[in-house]
C-alpha atoms as a printed R data frame, in Angstrom:
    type eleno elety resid chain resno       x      y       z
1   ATOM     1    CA   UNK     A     1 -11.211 33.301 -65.901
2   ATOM     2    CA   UNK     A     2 -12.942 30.138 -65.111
3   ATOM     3    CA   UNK     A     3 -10.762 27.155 -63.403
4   ATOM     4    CA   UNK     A     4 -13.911 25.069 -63.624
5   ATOM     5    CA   UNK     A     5 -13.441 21.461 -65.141
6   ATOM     6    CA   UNK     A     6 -16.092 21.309 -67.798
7   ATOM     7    CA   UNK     A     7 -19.519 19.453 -66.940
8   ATOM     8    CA   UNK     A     8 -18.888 15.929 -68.277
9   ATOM     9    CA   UNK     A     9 -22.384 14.823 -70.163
10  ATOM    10    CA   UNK     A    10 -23.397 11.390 -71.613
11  ATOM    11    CA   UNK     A    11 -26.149 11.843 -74.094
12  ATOM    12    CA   UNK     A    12 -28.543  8.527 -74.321
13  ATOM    13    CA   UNK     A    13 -30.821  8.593 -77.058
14  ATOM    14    CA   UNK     A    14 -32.775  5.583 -79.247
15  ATOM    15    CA   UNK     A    15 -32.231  8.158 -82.247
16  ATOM    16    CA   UNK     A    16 -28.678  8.962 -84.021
17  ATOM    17    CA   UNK     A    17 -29.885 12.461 -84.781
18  ATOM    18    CA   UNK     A    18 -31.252 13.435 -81.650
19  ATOM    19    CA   UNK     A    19 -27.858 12.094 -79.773
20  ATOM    20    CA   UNK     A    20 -26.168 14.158 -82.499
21  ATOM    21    CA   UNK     A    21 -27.952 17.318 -81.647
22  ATOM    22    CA   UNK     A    22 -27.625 17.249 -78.064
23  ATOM    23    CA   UNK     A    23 -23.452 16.211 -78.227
24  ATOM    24    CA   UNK     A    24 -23.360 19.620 -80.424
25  ATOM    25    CA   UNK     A    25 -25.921 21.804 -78.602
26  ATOM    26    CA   UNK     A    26 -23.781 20.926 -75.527
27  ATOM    27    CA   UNK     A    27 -20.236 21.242 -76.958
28  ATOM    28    CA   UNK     A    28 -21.637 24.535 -78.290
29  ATOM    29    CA   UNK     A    29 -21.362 25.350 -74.299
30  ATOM    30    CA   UNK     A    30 -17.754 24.792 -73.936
31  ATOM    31    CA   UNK     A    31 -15.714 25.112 -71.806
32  ATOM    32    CA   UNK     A    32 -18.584 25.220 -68.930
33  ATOM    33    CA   UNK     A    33 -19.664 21.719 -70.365
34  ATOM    34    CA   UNK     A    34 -18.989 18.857 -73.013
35  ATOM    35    CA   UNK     A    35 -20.116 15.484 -74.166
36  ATOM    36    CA   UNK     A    36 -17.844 12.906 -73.239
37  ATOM    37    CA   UNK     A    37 -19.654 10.013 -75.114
38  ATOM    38    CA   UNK     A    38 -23.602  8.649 -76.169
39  ATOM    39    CA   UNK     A    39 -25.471  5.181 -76.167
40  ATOM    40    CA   UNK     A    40 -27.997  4.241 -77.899
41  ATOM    41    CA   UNK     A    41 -29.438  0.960 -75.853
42  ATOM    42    CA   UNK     A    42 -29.349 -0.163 -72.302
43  ATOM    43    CA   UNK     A    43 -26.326 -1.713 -72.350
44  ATOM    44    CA   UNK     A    44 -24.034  0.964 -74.081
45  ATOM    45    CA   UNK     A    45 -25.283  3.572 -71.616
46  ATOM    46    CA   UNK     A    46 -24.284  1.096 -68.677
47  ATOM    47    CA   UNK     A    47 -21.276  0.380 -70.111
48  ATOM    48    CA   UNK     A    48 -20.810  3.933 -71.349
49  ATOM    49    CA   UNK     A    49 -21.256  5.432 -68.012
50  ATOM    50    CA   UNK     A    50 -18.745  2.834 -66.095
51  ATOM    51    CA   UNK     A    51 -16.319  3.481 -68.524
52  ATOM    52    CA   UNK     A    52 -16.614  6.978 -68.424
53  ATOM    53    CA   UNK     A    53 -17.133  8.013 -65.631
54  ATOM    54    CA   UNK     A    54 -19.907 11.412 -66.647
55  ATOM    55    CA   UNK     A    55 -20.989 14.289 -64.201
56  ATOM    56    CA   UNK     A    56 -24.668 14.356 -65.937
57  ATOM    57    CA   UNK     A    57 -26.503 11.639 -67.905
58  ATOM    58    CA   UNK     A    58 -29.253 13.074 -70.031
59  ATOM    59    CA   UNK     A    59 -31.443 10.145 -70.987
60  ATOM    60    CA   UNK     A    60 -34.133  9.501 -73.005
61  ATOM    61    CA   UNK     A    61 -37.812  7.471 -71.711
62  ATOM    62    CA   UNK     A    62 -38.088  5.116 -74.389
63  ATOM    63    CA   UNK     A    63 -34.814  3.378 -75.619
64  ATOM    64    CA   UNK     A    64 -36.144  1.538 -78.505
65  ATOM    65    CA   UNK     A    65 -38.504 -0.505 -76.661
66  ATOM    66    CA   UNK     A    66 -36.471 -0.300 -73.292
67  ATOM    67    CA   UNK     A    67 -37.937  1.395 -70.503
68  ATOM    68    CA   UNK     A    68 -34.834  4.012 -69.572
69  ATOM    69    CA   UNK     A    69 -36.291  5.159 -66.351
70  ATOM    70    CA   UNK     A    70 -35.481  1.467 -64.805
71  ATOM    71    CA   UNK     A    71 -31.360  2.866 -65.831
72  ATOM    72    CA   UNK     A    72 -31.941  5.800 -62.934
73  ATOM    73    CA   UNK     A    73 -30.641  3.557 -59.961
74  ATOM    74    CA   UNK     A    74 -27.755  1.437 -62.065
75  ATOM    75    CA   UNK     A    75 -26.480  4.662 -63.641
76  ATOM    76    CA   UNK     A    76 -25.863  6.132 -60.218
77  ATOM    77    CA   UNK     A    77 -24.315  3.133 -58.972
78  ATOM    78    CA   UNK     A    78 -22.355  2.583 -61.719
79  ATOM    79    CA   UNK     A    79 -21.259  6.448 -61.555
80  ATOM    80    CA   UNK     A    80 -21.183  9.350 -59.303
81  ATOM    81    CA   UNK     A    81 -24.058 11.589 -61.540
82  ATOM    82    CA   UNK     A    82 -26.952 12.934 -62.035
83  ATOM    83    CA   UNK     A    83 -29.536 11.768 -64.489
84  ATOM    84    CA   UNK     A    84 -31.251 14.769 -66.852
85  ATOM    85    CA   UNK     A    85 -34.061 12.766 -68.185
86  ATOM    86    CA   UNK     A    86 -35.628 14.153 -71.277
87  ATOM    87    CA   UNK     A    87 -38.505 12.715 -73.252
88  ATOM    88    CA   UNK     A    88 -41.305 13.431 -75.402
89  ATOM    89    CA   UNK     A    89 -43.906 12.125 -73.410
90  ATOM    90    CA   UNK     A    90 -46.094 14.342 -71.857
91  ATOM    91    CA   UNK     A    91 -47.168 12.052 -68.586
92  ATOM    92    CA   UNK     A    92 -47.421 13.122 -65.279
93  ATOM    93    CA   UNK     A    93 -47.075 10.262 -63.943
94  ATOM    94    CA   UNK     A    94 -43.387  9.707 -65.990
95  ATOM    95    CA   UNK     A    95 -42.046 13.195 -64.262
96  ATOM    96    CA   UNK     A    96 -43.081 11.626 -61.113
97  ATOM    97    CA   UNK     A    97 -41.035  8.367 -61.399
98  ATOM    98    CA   UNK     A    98 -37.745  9.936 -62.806
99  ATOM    99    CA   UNK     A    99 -37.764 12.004 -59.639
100 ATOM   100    CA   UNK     A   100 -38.686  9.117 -57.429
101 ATOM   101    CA   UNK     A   101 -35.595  6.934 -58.982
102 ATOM   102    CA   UNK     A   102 -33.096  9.467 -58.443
103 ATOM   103    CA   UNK     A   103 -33.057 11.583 -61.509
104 ATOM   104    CA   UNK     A   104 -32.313 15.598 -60.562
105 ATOM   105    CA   UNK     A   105 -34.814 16.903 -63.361
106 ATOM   106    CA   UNK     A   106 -37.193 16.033 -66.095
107 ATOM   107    CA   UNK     A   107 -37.004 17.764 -69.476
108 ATOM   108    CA   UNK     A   108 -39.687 17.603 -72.218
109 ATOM   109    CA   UNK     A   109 -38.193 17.190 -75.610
110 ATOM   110    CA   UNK     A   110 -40.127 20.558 -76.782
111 ATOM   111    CA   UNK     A   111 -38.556 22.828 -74.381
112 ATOM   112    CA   UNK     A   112 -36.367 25.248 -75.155
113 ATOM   113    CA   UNK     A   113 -32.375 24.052 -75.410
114 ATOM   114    CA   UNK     A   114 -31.742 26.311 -73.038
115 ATOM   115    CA   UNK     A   115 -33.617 24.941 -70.376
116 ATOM   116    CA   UNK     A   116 -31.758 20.936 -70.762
117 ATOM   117    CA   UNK     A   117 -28.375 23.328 -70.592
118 ATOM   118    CA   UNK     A   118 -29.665 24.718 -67.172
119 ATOM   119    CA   UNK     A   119 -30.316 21.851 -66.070
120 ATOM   120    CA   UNK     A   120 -27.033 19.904 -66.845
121 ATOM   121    CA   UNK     A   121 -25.244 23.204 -65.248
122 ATOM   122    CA   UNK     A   122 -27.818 23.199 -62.171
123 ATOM   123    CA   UNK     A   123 -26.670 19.338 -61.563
124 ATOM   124    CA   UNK     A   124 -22.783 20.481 -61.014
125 ATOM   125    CA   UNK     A   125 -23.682 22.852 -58.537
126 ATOM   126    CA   UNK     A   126 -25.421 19.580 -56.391
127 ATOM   127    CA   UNK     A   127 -23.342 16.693 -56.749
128 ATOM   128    CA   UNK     A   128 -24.652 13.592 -55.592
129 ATOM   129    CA   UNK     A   129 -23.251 11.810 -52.069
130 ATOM   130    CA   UNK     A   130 -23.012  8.567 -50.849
131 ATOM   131    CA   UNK     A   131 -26.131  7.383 -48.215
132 ATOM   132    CA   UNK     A   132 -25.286  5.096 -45.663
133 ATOM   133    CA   UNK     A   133 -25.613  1.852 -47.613
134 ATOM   134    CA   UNK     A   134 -23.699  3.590 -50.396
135 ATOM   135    CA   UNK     A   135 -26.256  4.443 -52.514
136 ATOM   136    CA   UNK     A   136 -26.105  7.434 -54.269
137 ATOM   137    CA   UNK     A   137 -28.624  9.929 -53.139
138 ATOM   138    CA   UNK     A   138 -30.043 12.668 -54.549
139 ATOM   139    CA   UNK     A   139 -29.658 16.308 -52.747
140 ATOM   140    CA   UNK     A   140 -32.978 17.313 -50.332
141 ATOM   141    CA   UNK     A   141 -35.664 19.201 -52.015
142 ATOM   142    CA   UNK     A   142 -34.260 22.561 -50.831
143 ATOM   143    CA   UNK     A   143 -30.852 22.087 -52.595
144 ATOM   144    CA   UNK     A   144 -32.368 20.337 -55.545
145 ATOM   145    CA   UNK     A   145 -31.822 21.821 -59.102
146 ATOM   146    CA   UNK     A   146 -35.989 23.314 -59.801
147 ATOM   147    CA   UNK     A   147 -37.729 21.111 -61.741
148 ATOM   148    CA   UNK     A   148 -38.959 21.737 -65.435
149 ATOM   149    CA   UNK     A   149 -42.277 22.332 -64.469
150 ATOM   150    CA   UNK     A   150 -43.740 21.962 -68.135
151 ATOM   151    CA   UNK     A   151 -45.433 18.509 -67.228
152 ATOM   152    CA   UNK     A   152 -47.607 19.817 -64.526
């Protein structure tokens, strides 16, 4: 039997169905993991994640307009969790900067669910810690969840 608290996710997503899907693919995974709440702008997942307090964030590149990568650093001071991000873009360059603002993995929108839900399960296994100026920081490149490598 498994004493394990589930994985606590916030889903942030621009679009109602996606958030939908991604609440029910993970709740589908219970009692390893479940959705504790979703945003849709900026500001919701700020306020989501303060108010709830999440394990994982899995965001989305493009809120609407807003740039969700600049969330990275505010959602891990805001909250002791990892960021999931997962987008449809197929930049380099956007893998690059989620990993360089703190996020634990990068997730293209085409992969397979299966590979977001490893992922969110790798993050639990590598929870974040306080730096010295209280910062969260992310876990050193050998004890870091691997990488969807899909990208590259």
């Amino acid at each position: 039997m498994n004493d394990r608290p589930p994985v606590r996710v916030l889903v942030v997503d621009d679009h109602a169905s996606i958030r939908t899907g991604i609440s029910r693919l993970i709740d589908g995974e219970a009692p390893r993991m479940r959705a504790v709440g979703c945003a849709a702008t900026a500001d919701e997942a700020l306020e989501s994640v303060e108010h709830l307090q999440p394990d994982v964030v899995v965001l989305d590149v493009n809120l609407a307009g807003e740039d969700g990568l600049v969330l990275i650093p505010a959602l891990r001071r805001l909250a002791p969790c990892h960021v999931v991000v997962l987008t449809s873009l197929s930049d380099p360059a956007v893998e690059r900067m989620a990993l360089a603002l703190g996020a634990c993995a990068h997730v293209h929108k085409t992969a397979p669910a299966q590979v977001l839900l490893d992922r969110i399960e790798a993050a639990r296994e590598h929870p974040p810690v306080n730096d010295e100026a209280g910062q969260m920081s992310q876990p050193s490149r050998e004890e870091a969840p691997r990488q969807d490598s899909r990208m590259r």
